[in-house]
Amino acid sequence: MTTLRTADEPALGGDAPHGEHGEHADHPPHPRGRRLLGAGLVVLAALVAARAATGALGPGILPDRLQDFVTLTLSVIVESMPFVLLGIVLSIVVQVWLPATFFAAWLPRNPVLRRAVISLLGVFLPVCECGNVPLARGLVVKGFSVSDSMTFLIAAPIVNPITILTTYQAFGWSDGVLVSRVLGGFVIANLLGWLYAKKQDQDQLLAPAFAAECRVDAGGPHHEHGAGMRLASSATLFRREMATLLPALFVGAAIAGAVQTLVPRSVLLVLGSNPVWSIAAMMALAFVISICSNVDAFFVLPFASTFLPGGLVAFLVFGPIVDIKMLTLLRTTYRPVVLVQLALVVGLVAAALGLVVNLVA
Amino acid sequence: MSRDLLARLASRWQGVALTLVIGSGTLWLAATGQLVLYIHPRYVVFTVVMIVVGMLLSLLALALGGGDDAAQDHGHDHGPRPRRRLRGALTAAGAVVTVGLALGLILLPPATLSSSTASTRGLGEGVAVAGPAAGGAGGGAGAGAAGAPAASDAATAKYTVLQWATTLRQTSDLSFYENKRVDVTGFVSPSPTDPADTFIVTRFVITCCAVDAQPVGVTVYAPNWRSSLKPDQWVRITGAFTANPSRTSTASIALVPRSLTPVARPADPYLT
């Protein structure tokens, strides 16, 4: 495996001035910070005032279809935002506040075992797919190989306590939906981790911008000591991650909203009772709907009356890993070719799993 | 201010700015009780807590000046020229979408989904609409409907559109509906099979957020309803179920109103 950074290396050039942003946030609060905070508070006040002033406007400003598109898109954003924030907070904790050797110290050396353990980390980190993109990015920066972080990325949305709980609430033990989902997520994550571990140059998997970020971070100030320093690093990390992820979230949500406004749901429902097509239809639905894995069991429950259980399992395994919103988010971190391979592998395994469930149930 | 500096400022602070936009929009929705137009009530507290955390982190990032940006200044635009142009176009499109949505979140009054989405999502008559009839997700609503055919008149008097729609799917035995008083609120969606004389009194049911809203509805026989009502108007209807007098509608049973009153959109427009 390739390690992207060696945590204990001295900060080579990391503390030298970069470009025109020479000053560091070493000694907060400095004048620039005060000016920026002032500007931020003014913007915030303007936002609140604008929102309060326009809140009472009557309906019918936009035509129905356009309004529904906006409502659906905003609902994806509002629903995902807390999970994105949770993921970023956890990512900051992992990158800045945990000791550099925190994971290295107790993770098994054997690659297969190590990935198996990593894929179960999700049990302690209850993030859904939008939250674990920033967290997986954090793990790569922290020294995880790309394939190891991929194992986490894919397993965590499914093998996490909230997802398991909501799936249990929705389905109980019926038709093996819960068991197939958790096992499926675990197997797919380890399969993909194993496949990508074969790749010699792990940097090749990453989007160029993110790979560059990892290289610079390797010498960065993160492992300097002192709470003030760490606070500054946390703030920088927050600003950078949000700048990368939020535009992706907006675009992904907009595409998901547009598809849902335009494609009639009945097209999918007609296919629901066929053992093969029900799987394809539910996977297409999962791809389009782009809701978080923590809550998707509730979403899919109403379909239990019209769809075979295999279709539901395919939805619950495929959706958390591959959907419109998630691909846009993943694009910030991985190369497009990796995303295509990932979607293909996950799609094939999820479909196979669905077929098996349909045959058995 | 040069364009280059402006672009740099935007790419540097866009995440913080969007966090503040989503934050103020969401907190305002929560404060005015309208967050439920977008997400299920059970996520309101979690959402508000995380949004507050995010806004505090945004202000912290501002106060500390944001640190350096060395990493992000590298690695862009090293591709061949045509790809660079394509990327530029995509970035611009993404920026337009993002800014548009941010403005929408701050400037547009919050809205519920309309009847046109209800029809896209398979609201129909006699069609097995995927409603949360399976129980569980609907909580009280689903559980109540499950025992429907044995339900007392007192219980059915409080039935929502969802519970009646579920009951109608379970039994089309007219004698069951005799002497049952119906009192439901929902919005008007034109009937696909008899748009002149029947409409469907509709509610959306959400299990997570507006994205997963499923329409449920009960067919209402009201000849020439368009003279006094428009699609999407919220109404309260009392009346009783009878064999559907409409000749073209595919619904065998319809609600015939005794009274039909236009009302304002309820505070909790989605059923859960």
JSON list of C-alpha atoms in Angstrom, two decimals, chain A residues 76-173:
[
{"chain": "A", "resi": 76, "resn": "VAL", "atom": "CA", "xyz": [-32.81, 17.32, -0.58]},
{"chain": "A", "resi": 77, "resn": "ILE", "atom": "CA", "xyz": [-30.45, 20.09, 0.52]},
{"chain": "A", "resi": 78, "resn": "VAL", "atom": "CA", "xyz": [-32.19, 20.76, 3.83]},
{"chain": "A", "resi": 79, "resn": "GLU", "atom": "CA", "xyz": [-32.37, 17.04, 4.56]},
{"chain": "A", "resi": 80, "resn": "SER", "atom": "CA", "xyz": [-28.71, 16.35, 3.69]},
{"chain": "A", "resi": 81, "resn": "MET", "atom": "CA", "xyz": [-27.14, 19.41, 5.27]},
{"chain": "A", "resi": 82, "resn": "PRO", "atom": "CA", "xyz": [-27.14, 18.22, 8.90]},
{"chain": "A", "resi": 83, "resn": "PHE", "atom": "CA", "xyz": [-25.57, 14.93, 7.83]},
{"chain": "A", "resi": 84, "resn": "VAL", "atom": "CA", "xyz": [-22.92, 16.73, 5.78]},
{"chain": "A", "resi": 85, "resn": "LEU", "atom": "CA", "xyz": [-22.13, 18.88, 8.82]},
{"chain": "A", "resi": 86, "resn": "LEU", "atom": "CA", "xyz": [-21.98, 15.84, 11.10]},
{"chain": "A", "resi": 87, "resn": "GLY", "atom": "CA", "xyz": [-19.53, 14.22, 8.68]},
{"chain": "A", "resi": 88, "resn": "ILE", "atom": "CA", "xyz": [-17.35, 17.32, 8.53]},
{"chain": "A", "resi": 89, "resn": "VAL", "atom": "CA", "xyz": [-17.28, 17.66, 12.30]},
{"chain": "A", "resi": 90, "resn": "LEU", "atom": "CA", "xyz": [-16.19, 14.02, 12.64]},
{"chain": "A", "resi": 91, "resn": "SER", "atom": "CA", "xyz": [-13.67, 14.52, 9.85]},
{"chain": "A", "resi": 92, "resn": "ILE", "atom": "CA", "xyz": [-12.20, 17.51, 11.68]},
{"chain": "A", "resi": 93, "resn": "VAL", "atom": "CA", "xyz": [-11.98, 15.45, 14.87]},
{"chain": "A", "resi": 94, "resn": "VAL", "atom": "CA", "xyz": [-10.17, 12.65, 13.03]},
{"chain": "A", "resi": 95, "resn": "GLN", "atom": "CA", "xyz": [-7.79, 14.93, 11.16]},
{"chain": "A", "resi": 96, "resn": "VAL", "atom": "CA", "xyz": [-6.97, 17.57, 13.74]},
{"chain": "A", "resi": 97, "resn": "TRP", "atom": "CA", "xyz": [-7.79, 16.36, 17.22]},
{"chain": "A", "resi": 98, "resn": "LEU", "atom": "CA", "xyz": [-6.93, 12.67, 17.20]},
{"chain": "A", "resi": 99, "resn": "PRO", "atom": "CA", "xyz": [-3.25, 11.71, 17.50]},
{"chain": "A", "resi": 100, "resn": "ALA", "atom": "CA", "xyz": [-1.65, 10.84, 14.16]},
{"chain": "A", "resi": 101, "resn": "THR", "atom": "CA", "xyz": [-1.11, 7.25, 15.20]},
{"chain": "A", "resi": 102, "resn": "PHE", "atom": "CA", "xyz": [-4.65, 6.79, 16.51]},
{"chain": "A", "resi": 103, "resn": "PHE", "atom": "CA", "xyz": [-5.69, 4.36, 13.79]},
{"chain": "A", "resi": 104, "resn": "ALA", "atom": "CA", "xyz": [-2.29, 2.98, 12.84]},
{"chain": "A", "resi": 105, "resn": "ALA", "atom": "CA", "xyz": [-1.74, 1.86, 16.41]},
{"chain": "A", "resi": 106, "resn": "TRP", "atom": "CA", "xyz": [-4.43, -0.78, 16.58]},
{"chain": "A", "resi": 107, "resn": "LEU", "atom": "CA", "xyz": [-5.52, -1.56, 13.03]},
{"chain": "A", "resi": 108, "resn": "PRO", "atom": "CA", "xyz": [-4.40, -5.03, 11.92]},
{"chain": "A", "resi": 109, "resn": "ARG", "atom": "CA", "xyz": [-1.46, -5.13, 9.49]},
{"chain": "A", "resi": 110, "resn": "ASN", "atom": "CA", "xyz": [-2.91, -7.85, 7.31]},
{"chain": "A", "resi": 111, "resn": "PRO", "atom": "CA", "xyz": [-4.66, -5.94, 4.50]},
{"chain": "A", "resi": 112, "resn": "VAL", "atom": "CA", "xyz": [-7.77, -8.12, 4.31]},
{"chain": "A", "resi": 113, "resn": "LEU", "atom": "CA", "xyz": [-8.28, -8.08, 8.07]},
{"chain": "A", "resi": 114, "resn": "ARG", "atom": "CA", "xyz": [-7.52, -4.37, 8.23]},
{"chain": "A", "resi": 115, "resn": "ARG", "atom": "CA", "xyz": [-10.14, -3.56, 5.63]},
{"chain": "A", "resi": 116, "resn": "ALA", "atom": "CA", "xyz": [-12.66, -5.79, 7.39]},
{"chain": "A", "resi": 117, "resn": "VAL", "atom": "CA", "xyz": [-12.09, -3.81, 10.59]},
{"chain": "A", "resi": 118, "resn": "ILE", "atom": "CA", "xyz": [-12.23, -0.50, 8.73]},
{"chain": "A", "resi": 119, "resn": "SER", "atom": "CA", "xyz": [-15.50, -1.44, 7.11]},
{"chain": "A", "resi": 120, "resn": "LEU", "atom": "CA", "xyz": [-16.92, -1.91, 10.60]},
{"chain": "A", "resi": 121, "resn": "LEU", "atom": "CA", "xyz": [-15.70, 1.52, 11.80]},
{"chain": "A", "resi": 122, "resn": "GLY", "atom": "CA", "xyz": [-19.07, 2.79, 10.64]},
{"chain": "A", "resi": 123, "resn": "VAL", "atom": "CA", "xyz": [-20.59, 1.15, 13.69]},
{"chain": "A", "resi": 124, "resn": "PHE", "atom": "CA", "xyz": [-18.99, 3.92, 15.74]},
{"chain": "A", "resi": 125, "resn": "LEU", "atom": "CA", "xyz": [-19.40, 6.71, 13.21]},
{"chain": "A", "resi": 126, "resn": "PRO", "atom": "CA", "xyz": [-23.08, 7.14, 12.45]},
{"chain": "A", "resi": 127, "resn": "VAL", "atom": "CA", "xyz": [-22.78, 9.04, 9.20]},
{"chain": "A", "resi": 128, "resn": "CYS", "atom": "CA", "xyz": [-24.78, 8.50, 6.09]},
{"chain": "A", "resi": 129, "resn": "GLU", "atom": "CA", "xyz": [-23.34, 8.83, 2.61]},
{"chain": "A", "resi": 130, "resn": "CYS", "atom": "CA", "xyz": [-23.18, 12.61, 2.47]},
{"chain": "A", "resi": 131, "resn": "GLY", "atom": "CA", "xyz": [-21.43, 12.76, 5.80]},
{"chain": "A", "resi": 132, "resn": "ASN", "atom": "CA", "xyz": [-18.89, 10.09, 5.09]},
{"chain": "A", "resi": 133, "resn": "VAL", "atom": "CA", "xyz": [-17.46, 11.72, 1.96]},
{"chain": "A", "resi": 134, "resn": "PRO", "atom": "CA", "xyz": [-15.80, 14.42, 4.06]},
{"chain": "A", "resi": 135, "resn": "LEU", "atom": "CA", "xyz": [-14.89, 11.80, 6.66]},
{"chain": "A", "resi": 136, "resn": "ALA", "atom": "CA", "xyz": [-13.29, 9.50, 4.09]},
{"chain": "A", "resi": 137, "resn": "ARG", "atom": "CA", "xyz": [-11.40, 12.48, 2.71]},
{"chain": "A", "resi": 138, "resn": "GLY", "atom": "CA", "xyz": [-10.20, 13.11, 6.23]},
{"chain": "A", "resi": 139, "resn": "LEU", "atom": "CA", "xyz": [-9.03, 9.53, 6.59]},
{"chain": "A", "resi": 140, "resn": "VAL", "atom": "CA", "xyz": [-7.00, 9.76, 3.37]},
{"chain": "A", "resi": 141, "resn": "VAL", "atom": "CA", "xyz": [-5.37, 12.94, 4.59]},
{"chain": "A", "resi": 142, "resn": "LYS", "atom": "CA", "xyz": [-4.74, 11.17, 7.89]},
{"chain": "A", "resi": 143, "resn": "GLY", "atom": "CA", "xyz": [-2.69, 8.50, 6.14]},
{"chain": "A", "resi": 144, "resn": "PHE", "atom": "CA", "xyz": [-5.20, 5.83, 5.13]},
{"chain": "A", "resi": 145, "resn": "SER", "atom": "CA", "xyz": [-4.49, 4.39, 1.72]},
{"chain": "A", "resi": 146, "resn": "VAL", "atom": "CA", "xyz": [-7.11, 5.27, -0.85]},
{"chain": "A", "resi": 147, "resn": "SER", "atom": "CA", "xyz": [-8.39, 1.70, -1.00]},
{"chain": "A", "resi": 148, "resn": "ASP", "atom": "CA", "xyz": [-8.71, 1.52, 2.79]},
{"chain": "A", "resi": 149, "resn": "SER", "atom": "CA", "xyz": [-10.64, 4.75, 2.85]},
{"chain": "A", "resi": 150, "resn": "MET", "atom": "CA", "xyz": [-12.82, 3.46, 0.03]},
{"chain": "A", "resi": 151, "resn": "THR", "atom": "CA", "xyz": [-13.72, 0.46, 2.16]},
{"chain": "A", "resi": 152, "resn": "PHE", "atom": "CA", "xyz": [-14.87, 2.81, 4.90]},
{"chain": "A", "resi": 153, "resn": "LEU", "atom": "CA", "xyz": [-16.62, 5.11, 2.46]},
{"chain": "A", "resi": 154, "resn": "ILE", "atom": "CA", "xyz": [-18.78, 2.33, 1.09]},
{"chain": "A", "resi": 155, "resn": "ALA", "atom": "CA", "xyz": [-19.47, 0.35, 4.23]},
{"chain": "A", "resi": 156, "resn": "ALA", "atom": "CA", "xyz": [-20.18, 3.19, 6.63]},
{"chain": "A", "resi": 157, "resn": "PRO", "atom": "CA", "xyz": [-23.51, 4.39, 5.25]},
{"chain": "A", "resi": 158, "resn": "ILE", "atom": "CA", "xyz": [-24.94, 0.87, 5.55]},
{"chain": "A", "resi": 159, "resn": "VAL", "atom": "CA", "xyz": [-23.07, -0.63, 8.49]},
{"chain": "A", "resi": 160, "resn": "ASN", "atom": "CA", "xyz": [-23.93, 2.15, 10.90]},
{"chain": "A", "resi": 161, "resn": "PRO", "atom": "CA", "xyz": [-26.18, 2.11, 13.95]},
{"chain": "A", "resi": 162, "resn": "ILE", "atom": "CA", "xyz": [-28.75, 4.62, 12.70]},
{"chain": "A", "resi": 163, "resn": "THR", "atom": "CA", "xyz": [-29.19, 2.90, 9.36]},
{"chain": "A", "resi": 164, "resn": "ILE", "atom": "CA", "xyz": [-29.47, -0.51, 10.99]},
{"chain": "A", "resi": 165, "resn": "LEU", "atom": "CA", "xyz": [-31.98, 0.81, 13.50]},
{"chain": "A", "resi": 166, "resn": "THR", "atom": "CA", "xyz": [-34.19, 2.54, 10.91]},
{"chain": "A", "resi": 167, "resn": "THR", "atom": "CA", "xyz": [-34.05, -0.50, 8.64]},
{"chain": "A", "resi": 168, "resn": "TYR", "atom": "CA", "xyz": [-35.03, -2.69, 11.57]},
{"chain": "A", "resi": 169, "resn": "GLN", "atom": "CA", "xyz": [-37.88, -0.34, 12.48]},
{"chain": "A", "resi": 170, "resn": "ALA", "atom": "CA", "xyz": [-39.14, -0.43, 8.93]},
{"chain": "A", "resi": 171, "resn": "PHE", "atom": "CA", "xyz": [-38.76, -4.12, 8.12]},
{"chain": "A", "resi": 172, "resn": "GLY", "atom": "CA", "xyz": [-38.00, -6.04, 11.28]},
{"chain": "A", "resi": 173, "resn": "TRP", "atom": "CA", "xyz": [-36.60, -9.45, 10.29]}
]
